[in-house]
Structure formats: C-alpha cells, structure tokens
mmCIF file of C-alpha atoms in Angstrom:
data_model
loop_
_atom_site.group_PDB
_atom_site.id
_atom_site.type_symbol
_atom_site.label_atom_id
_atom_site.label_comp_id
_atom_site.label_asym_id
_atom_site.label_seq_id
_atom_site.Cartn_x
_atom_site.Cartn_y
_atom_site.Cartn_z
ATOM 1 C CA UNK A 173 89.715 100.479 81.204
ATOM 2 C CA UNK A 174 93.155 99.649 80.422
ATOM 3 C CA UNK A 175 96.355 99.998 82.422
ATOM 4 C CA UNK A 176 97.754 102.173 79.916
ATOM 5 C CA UNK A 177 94.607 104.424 80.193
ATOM 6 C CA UNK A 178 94.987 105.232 83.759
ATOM 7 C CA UNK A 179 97.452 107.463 85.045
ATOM 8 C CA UNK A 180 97.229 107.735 88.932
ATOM 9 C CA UNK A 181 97.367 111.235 90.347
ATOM 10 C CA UNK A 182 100.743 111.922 92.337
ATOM 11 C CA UNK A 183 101.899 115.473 94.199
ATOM 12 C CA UNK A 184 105.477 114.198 94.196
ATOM 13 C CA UNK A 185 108.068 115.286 91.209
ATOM 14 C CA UNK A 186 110.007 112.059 91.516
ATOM 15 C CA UNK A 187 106.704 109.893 90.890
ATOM 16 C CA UNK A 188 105.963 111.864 87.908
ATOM 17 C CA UNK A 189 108.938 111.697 86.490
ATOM 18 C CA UNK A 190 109.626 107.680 86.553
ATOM 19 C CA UNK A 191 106.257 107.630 85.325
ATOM 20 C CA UNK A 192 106.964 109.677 82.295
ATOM 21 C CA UNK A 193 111.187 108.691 81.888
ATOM 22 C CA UNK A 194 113.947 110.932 81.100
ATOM 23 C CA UNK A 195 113.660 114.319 79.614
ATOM 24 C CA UNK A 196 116.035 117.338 78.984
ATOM 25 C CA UNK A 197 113.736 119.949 81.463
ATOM 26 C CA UNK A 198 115.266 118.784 84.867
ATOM 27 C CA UNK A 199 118.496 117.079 86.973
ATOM 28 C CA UNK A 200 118.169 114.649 89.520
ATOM 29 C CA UNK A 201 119.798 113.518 91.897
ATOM 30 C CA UNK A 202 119.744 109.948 94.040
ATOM 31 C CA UNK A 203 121.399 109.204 97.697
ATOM 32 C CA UNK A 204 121.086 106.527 99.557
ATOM 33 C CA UNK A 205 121.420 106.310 103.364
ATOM 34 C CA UNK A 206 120.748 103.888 105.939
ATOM 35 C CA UNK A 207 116.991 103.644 106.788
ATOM 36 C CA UNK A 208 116.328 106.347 103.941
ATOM 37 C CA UNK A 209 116.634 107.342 100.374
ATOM 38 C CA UNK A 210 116.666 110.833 99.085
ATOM 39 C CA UNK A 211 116.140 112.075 95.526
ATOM 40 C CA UNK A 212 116.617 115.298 94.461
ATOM 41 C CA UNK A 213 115.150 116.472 91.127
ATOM 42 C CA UNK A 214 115.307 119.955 90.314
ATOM 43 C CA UNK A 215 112.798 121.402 87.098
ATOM 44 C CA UNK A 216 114.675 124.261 85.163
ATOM 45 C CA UNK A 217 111.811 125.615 83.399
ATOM 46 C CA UNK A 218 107.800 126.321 83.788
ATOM 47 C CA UNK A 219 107.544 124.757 80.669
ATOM 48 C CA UNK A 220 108.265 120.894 81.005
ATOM 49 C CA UNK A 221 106.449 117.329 79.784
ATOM 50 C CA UNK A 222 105.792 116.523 83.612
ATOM 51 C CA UNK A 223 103.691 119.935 84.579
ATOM 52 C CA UNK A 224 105.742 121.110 87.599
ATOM 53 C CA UNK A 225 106.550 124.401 89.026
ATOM 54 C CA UNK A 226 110.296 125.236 88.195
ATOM 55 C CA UNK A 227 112.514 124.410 91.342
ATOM 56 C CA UNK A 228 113.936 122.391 93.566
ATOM 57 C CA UNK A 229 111.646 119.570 95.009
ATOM 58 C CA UNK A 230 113.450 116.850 97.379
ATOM 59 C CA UNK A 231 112.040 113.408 98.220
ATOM 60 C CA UNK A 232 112.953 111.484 101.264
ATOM 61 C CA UNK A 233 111.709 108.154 101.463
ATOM 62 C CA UNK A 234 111.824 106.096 104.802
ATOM 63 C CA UNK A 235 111.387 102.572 105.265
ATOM 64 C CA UNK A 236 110.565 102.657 109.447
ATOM 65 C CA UNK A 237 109.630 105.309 111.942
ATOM 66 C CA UNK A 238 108.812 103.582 115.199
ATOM 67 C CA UNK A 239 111.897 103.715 116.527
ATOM 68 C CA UNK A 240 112.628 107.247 118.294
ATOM 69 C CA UNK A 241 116.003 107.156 116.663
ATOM 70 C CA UNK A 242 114.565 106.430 113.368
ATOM 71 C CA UNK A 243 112.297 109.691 113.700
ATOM 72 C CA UNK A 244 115.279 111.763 114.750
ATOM 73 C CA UNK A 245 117.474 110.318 111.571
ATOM 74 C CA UNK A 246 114.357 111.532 109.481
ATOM 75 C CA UNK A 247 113.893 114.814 111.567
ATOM 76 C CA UNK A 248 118.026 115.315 110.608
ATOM 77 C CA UNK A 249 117.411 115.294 107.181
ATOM 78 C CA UNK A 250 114.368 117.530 107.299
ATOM 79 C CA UNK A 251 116.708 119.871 108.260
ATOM 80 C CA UNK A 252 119.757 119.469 106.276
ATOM 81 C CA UNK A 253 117.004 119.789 103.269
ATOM 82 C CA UNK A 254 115.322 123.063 104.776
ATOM 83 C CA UNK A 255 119.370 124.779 105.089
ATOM 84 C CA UNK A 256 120.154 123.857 101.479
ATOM 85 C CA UNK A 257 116.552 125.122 99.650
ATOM 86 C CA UNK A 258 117.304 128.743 102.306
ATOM 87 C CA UNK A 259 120.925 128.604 101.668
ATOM 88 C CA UNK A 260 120.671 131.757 99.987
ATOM 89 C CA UNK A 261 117.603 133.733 102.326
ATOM 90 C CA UNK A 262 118.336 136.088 105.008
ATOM 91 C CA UNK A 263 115.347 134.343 107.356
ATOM 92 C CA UNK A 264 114.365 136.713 110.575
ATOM 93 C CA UNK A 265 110.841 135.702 110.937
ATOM 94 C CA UNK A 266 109.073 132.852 109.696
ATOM 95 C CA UNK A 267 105.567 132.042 109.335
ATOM 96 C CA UNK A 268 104.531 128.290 109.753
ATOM 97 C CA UNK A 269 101.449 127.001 108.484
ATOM 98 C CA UNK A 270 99.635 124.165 108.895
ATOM 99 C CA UNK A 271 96.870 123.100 105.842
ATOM 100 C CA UNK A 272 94.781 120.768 106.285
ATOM 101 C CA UNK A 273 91.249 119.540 108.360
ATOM 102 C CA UNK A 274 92.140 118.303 111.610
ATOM 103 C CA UNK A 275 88.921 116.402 111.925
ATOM 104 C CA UNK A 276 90.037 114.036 109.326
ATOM 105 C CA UNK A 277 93.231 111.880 109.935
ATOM 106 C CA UNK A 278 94.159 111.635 106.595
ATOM 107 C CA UNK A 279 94.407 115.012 106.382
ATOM 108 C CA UNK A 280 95.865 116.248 109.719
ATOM 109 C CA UNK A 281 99.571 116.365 108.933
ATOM 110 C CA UNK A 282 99.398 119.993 108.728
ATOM 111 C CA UNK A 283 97.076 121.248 111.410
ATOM 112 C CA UNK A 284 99.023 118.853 113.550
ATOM 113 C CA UNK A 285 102.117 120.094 113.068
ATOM 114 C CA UNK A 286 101.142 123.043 113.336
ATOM 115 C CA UNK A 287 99.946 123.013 116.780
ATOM 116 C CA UNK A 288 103.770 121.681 118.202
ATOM 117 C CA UNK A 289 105.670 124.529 116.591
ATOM 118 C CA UNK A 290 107.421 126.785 119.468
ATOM 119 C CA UNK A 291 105.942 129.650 118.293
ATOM 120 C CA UNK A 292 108.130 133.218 119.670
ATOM 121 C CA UNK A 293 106.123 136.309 117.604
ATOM 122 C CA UNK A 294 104.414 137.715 120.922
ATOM 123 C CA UNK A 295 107.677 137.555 122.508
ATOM 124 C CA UNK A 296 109.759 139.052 120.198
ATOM 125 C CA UNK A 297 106.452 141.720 119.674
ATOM 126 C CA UNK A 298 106.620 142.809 123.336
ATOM 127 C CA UNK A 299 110.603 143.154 123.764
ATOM 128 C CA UNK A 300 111.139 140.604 125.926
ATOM 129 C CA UNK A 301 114.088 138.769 125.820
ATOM 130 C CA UNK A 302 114.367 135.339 124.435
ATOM 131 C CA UNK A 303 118.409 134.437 124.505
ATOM 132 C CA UNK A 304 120.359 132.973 121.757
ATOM 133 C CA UNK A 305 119.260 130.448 119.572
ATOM 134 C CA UNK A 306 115.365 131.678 119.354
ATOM 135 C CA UNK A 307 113.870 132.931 116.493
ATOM 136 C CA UNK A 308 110.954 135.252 115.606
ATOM 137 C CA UNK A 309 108.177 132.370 114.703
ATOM 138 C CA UNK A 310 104.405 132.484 114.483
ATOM 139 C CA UNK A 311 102.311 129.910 113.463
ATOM 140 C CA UNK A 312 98.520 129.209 111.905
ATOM 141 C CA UNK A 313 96.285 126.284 111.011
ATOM 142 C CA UNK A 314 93.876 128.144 108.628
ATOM 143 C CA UNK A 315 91.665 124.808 108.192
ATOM 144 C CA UNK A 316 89.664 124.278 104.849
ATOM 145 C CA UNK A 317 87.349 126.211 102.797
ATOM 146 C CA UNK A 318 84.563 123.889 104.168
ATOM 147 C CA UNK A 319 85.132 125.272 107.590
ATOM 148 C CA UNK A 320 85.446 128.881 107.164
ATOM 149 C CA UNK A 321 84.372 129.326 103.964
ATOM 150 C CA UNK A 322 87.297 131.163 103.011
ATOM 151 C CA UNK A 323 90.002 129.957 100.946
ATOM 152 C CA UNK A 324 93.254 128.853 102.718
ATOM 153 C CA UNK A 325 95.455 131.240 100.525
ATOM 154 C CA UNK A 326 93.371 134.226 101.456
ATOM 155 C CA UNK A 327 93.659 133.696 105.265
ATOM 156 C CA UNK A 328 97.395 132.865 105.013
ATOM 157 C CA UNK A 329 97.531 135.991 102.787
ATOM 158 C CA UNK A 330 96.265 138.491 105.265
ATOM 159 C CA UNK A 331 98.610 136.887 108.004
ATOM 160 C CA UNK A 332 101.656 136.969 105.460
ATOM 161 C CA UNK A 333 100.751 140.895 104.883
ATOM 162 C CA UNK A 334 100.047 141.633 108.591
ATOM 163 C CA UNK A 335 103.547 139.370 109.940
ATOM 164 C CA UNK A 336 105.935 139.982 107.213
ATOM 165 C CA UNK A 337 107.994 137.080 107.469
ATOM 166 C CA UNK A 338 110.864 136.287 105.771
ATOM 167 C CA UNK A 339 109.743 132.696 104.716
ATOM 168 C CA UNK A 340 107.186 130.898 104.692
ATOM 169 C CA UNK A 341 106.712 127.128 105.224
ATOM 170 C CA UNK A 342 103.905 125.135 104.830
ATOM 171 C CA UNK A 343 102.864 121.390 106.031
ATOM 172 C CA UNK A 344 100.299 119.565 103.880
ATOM 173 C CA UNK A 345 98.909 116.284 103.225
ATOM 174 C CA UNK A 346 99.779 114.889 99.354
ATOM 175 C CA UNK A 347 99.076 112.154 97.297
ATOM 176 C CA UNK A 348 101.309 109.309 96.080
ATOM 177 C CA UNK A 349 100.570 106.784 93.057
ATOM 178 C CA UNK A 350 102.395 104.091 95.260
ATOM 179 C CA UNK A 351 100.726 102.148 97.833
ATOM 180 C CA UNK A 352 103.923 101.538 100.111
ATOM 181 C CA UNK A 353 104.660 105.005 100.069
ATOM 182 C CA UNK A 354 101.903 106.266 102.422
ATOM 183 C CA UNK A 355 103.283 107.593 105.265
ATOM 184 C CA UNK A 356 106.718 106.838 104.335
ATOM 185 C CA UNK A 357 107.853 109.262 102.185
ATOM 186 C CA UNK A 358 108.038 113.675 102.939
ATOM 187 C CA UNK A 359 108.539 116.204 99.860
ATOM 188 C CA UNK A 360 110.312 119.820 100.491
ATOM 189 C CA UNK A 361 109.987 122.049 97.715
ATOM 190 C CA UNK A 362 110.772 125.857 97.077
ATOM 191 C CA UNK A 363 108.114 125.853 95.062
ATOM 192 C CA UNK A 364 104.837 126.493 96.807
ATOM 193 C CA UNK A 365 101.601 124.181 97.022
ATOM 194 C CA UNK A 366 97.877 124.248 96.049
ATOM 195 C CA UNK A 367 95.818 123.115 98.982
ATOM 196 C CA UNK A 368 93.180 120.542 98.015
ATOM 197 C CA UNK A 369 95.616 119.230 94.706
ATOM 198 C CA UNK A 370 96.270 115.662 96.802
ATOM 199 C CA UNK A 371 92.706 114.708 96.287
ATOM 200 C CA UNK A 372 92.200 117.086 92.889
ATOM 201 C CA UNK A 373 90.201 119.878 94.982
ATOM 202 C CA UNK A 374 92.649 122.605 93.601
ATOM 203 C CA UNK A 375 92.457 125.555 95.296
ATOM 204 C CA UNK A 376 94.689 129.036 94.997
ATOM 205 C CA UNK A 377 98.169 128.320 94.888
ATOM 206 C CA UNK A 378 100.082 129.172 98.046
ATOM 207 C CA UNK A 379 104.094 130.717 96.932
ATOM 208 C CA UNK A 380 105.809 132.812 95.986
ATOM 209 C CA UNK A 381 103.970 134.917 93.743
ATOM 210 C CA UNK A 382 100.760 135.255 95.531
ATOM 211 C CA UNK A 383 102.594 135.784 98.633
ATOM 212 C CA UNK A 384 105.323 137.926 97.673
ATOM 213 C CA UNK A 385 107.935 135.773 100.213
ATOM 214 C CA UNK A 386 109.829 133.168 99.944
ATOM 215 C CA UNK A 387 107.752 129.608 100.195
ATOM 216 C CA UNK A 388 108.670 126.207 101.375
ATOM 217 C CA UNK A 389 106.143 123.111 101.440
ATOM 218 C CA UNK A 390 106.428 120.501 102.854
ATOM 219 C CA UNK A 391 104.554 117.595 102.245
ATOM 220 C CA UNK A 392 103.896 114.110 103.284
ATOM 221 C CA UNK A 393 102.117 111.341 101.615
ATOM 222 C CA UNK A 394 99.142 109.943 103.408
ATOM 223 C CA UNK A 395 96.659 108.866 100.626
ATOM 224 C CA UNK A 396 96.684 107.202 97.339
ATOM 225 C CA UNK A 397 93.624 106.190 95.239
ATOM 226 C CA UNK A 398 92.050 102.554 94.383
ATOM 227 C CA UNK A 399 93.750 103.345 90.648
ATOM 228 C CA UNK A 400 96.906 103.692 92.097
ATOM 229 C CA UNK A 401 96.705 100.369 94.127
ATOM 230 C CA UNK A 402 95.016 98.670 90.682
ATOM 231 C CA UNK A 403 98.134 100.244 88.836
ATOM 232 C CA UNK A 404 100.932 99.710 90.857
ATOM 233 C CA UNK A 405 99.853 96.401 92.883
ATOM 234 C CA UNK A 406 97.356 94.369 90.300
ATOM 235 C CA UNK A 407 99.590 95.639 87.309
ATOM 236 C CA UNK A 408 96.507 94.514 85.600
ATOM 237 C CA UNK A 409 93.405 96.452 82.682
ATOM 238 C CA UNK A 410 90.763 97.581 85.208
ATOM 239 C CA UNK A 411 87.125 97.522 84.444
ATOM 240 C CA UNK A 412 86.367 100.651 86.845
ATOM 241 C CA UNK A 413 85.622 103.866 85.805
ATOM 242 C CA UNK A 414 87.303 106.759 86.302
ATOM 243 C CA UNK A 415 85.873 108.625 89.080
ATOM 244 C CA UNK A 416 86.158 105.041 90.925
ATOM 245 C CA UNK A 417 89.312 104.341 90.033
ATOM 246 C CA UNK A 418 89.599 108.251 92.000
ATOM 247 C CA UNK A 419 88.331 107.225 94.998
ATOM 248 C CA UNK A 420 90.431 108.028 98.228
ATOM 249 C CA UNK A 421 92.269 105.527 100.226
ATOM 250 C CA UNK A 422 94.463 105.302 103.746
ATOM 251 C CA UNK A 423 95.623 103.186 105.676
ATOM 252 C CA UNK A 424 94.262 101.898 109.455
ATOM 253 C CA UNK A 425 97.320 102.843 111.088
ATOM 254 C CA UNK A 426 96.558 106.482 110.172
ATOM 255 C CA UNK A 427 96.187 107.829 113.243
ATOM 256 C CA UNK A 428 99.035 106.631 115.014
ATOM 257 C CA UNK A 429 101.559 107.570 111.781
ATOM 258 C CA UNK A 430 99.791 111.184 111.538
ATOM 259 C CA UNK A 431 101.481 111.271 114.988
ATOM 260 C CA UNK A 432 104.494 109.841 114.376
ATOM 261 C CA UNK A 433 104.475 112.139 111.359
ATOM 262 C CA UNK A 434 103.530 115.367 112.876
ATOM 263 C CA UNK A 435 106.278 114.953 115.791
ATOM 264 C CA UNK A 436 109.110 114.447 113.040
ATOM 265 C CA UNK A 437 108.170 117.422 111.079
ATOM 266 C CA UNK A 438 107.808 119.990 114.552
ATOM 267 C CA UNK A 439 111.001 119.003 115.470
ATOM 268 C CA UNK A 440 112.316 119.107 112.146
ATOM 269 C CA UNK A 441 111.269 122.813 111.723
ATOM 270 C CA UNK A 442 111.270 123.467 115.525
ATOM 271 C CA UNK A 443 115.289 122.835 114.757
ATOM 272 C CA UNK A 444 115.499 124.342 111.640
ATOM 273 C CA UNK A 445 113.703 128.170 113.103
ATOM 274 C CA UNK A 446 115.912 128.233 116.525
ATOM 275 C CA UNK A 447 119.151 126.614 116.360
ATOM 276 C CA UNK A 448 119.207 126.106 120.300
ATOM 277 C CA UNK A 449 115.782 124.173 120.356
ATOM 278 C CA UNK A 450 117.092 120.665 121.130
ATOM 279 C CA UNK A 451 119.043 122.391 124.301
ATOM 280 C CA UNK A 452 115.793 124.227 125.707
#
C-alpha cells in the first residue's frame, strides 16, 4: 500500500488540517510559549473538507511534564482555555465526566481524572455551607459499553437530566497520527466527543444536542496506530494492510504519564470549577 493511500486516523482538528492544507471553512490561530505551543483553529461551518463539528477546538502541545512546575504551566493553560470557550456561560453547576476503561492504561485518562475532581453536589444538596470560592460539582466515570452494557451517552444522559448542570465537561482518551505526540499534547473543544472515535469504535455523540447543555471535551492523546508511525516516521509505501496498518499502539511509560496526565487535568478543572481550590 502506498503512502499516499493511507491516511492515519487523528481526533485532533489541527492534525487534520495540516494533513489536508488551507481551506476557506476555518481560522487558526498559533502561539508559542515556553515549554508549550498552542493552536487554536476554530471551524465556521458543519459543512467543511476536514469533517469537524463547527467550533472552537484548542491544541496545546507540551514538550516535558516531569517537572511539577512544568505540570502547573500546563494545568495554567488548561484553564485560561476552559475561561475563554465559557466566556459567554453563566456556569452554577457542572457535571464532570470521566470516559474511558480504567482497567486499560491507555485508556484511563478519563476515569482517572475523574476520580480527583473535588466533587461539592451533596453539599450544596443538603444546605450546608461551603464558603467562597466552591462550586456546585458532581462527578461520574460511566466506564464502557463492554462493562455495563449501556452506552456511555445514555448513562451520562440520565445524570445530565437528573443534575441539571450548567456545563458539562468531559475527559477522554484520543488518537493522534504523530508518534511524538502521545502524551504530549491535550485538545479542549466546545464541541462535544464520541466515545470510542480514538480507536474508530464510534459510539453516540456526547454535546450539545443530545444533552441539551453546554459541552466541553477535553482530550488527551495517548495512542496512535502502526500506520501512523509507518506514515509519519518511515515516510515510506507500506506493504500492510489496512486493518494492520489500524492496529493500536502506546507507549511503556503509559502508566506513569496517565498519572502525570490525570493530575494536570484535576487540577486544571479542580481550578477552573472553584476559584479558591489552590488555597483549600
């Protein structure tokens, strides 16, 4: 199979879109900073060459993390991205949820994350008083279909109806079509997600339609596939087929990154949900 043949699956706009070069449909925008680079591309129509949601979909790419300094740059940013996609959302009560199957690494950001949010909807439920700078926050890890035989969307539905939140924000595991950008690089979006697309098991969309609230994902890459590493590494015609060329790959260092990973994001929306967090 040639090169040209092969085009490696990607959840992230920016990929796409160098893949595919410039078209009319959407702006973007590039910034670099020290230890990171951020690009902002935002779709203006349903309708565009690249097949993504209209919206606002932001990229930061990191080149370290082990460094607790790093992490909080990173966990800054998270932020500053979550106030600017909001900007213009009265936000109460927000609903956190964590996709993903805990039982396998690669797929963990979510339920992970998850699990460190400070979590305040009992509280705020039975009166009692929280002080300033604490929000009304609940949080779920629905798991996968395989596990409860229910789809994700459904579950987070029924919470979404029962909660009433005022946004919702989602943590999920995506795919990138570049090998050094496994673990290195987080995508917020106002757009919603499909749980399952990183590793094509497409399931019902999670956003703003079937929810009826406001949706933010956020995503981080944590697997690629061997056509990805034959077309971005090798640069070379591959004699694989195609459902090899889709097989599934991650890194060793997995475990300790998914971590890393998961601690950055909770503090990220830990900070973003109650303003006073870094003072408790």
């Amino acid at each position: 199979m040639k090169k040209a043949d092969y085009m490696p699956r990607t959840d992230f706009a920016d990929e796409v879109i160098t893949s595919i070069g410039e078209f009319e449909h959407y702006n973007r925008i590039e910034k670099k900073m020290p230890n990171m680079k951020m690009n902002w591309v935002k779709v203006f129509n349903d309708e565009n060459e690249f097949k993504k949601q209209k919206g606002d979909y932001i990229t930061l790419e990191y080149k370290q993390m082990d460094d607790a300094l790093l992490r909080d740059g990173i966990s800054e940013e998270v932020v500053n991205c979550l106030d600017q996609l909001t900007s213009e959302i009265v936000v109460n009560k927000v609903l956190v949820v964590g996709l993903g199957n805990k039982e396998m690494i690669s797929d963990a950001i979510g339920p992970k994350t998850a699990e460190q949010i400070l979590v305040t909807a009992h509280l705020f439920e039975n009166h009692q008083d929280v002080g300033d700078g604490v929000s009304n926050c609940a949080a779920i890890a629905p798991k996968v279909m395989g596990q409860t035989g229910l789809e994700s969307a459904r579950i987070v539905k029924g919470v979404v109806d029962f909660y009433q939140p005022d946004l919702l924000i989602t943590v999920d595991a995506l795919a990138t079509n570049t090998l050094s950008r496994i673990n290195r690089v987080v995508q917020i979006s106002n757009t919603g997600i499909v749980p399952g697309s990183g590793v094509g098991n497409h399931r019902l969309a999670i956003n703003h339609e079937t929810m009826q609230v406001p949706v933010i994902a956020i995503g981080v890459a944590t697997v690629t596939t061997i056509g990805a590493i034959v077309h971005d590494v090798l640069n070379e015609e591959c004699e694989l087929k195609h459902d090899q060329l889709d097989c599934i790959v991650t890194p060793r260092s997995m475990d300790i990154e998914c971590d890393q990973i998961a601690s950055i994001l909770s503090k990220s929306i830990n900070c973003f949900i109650h303003p006073d967090y870094e003072s408790m």
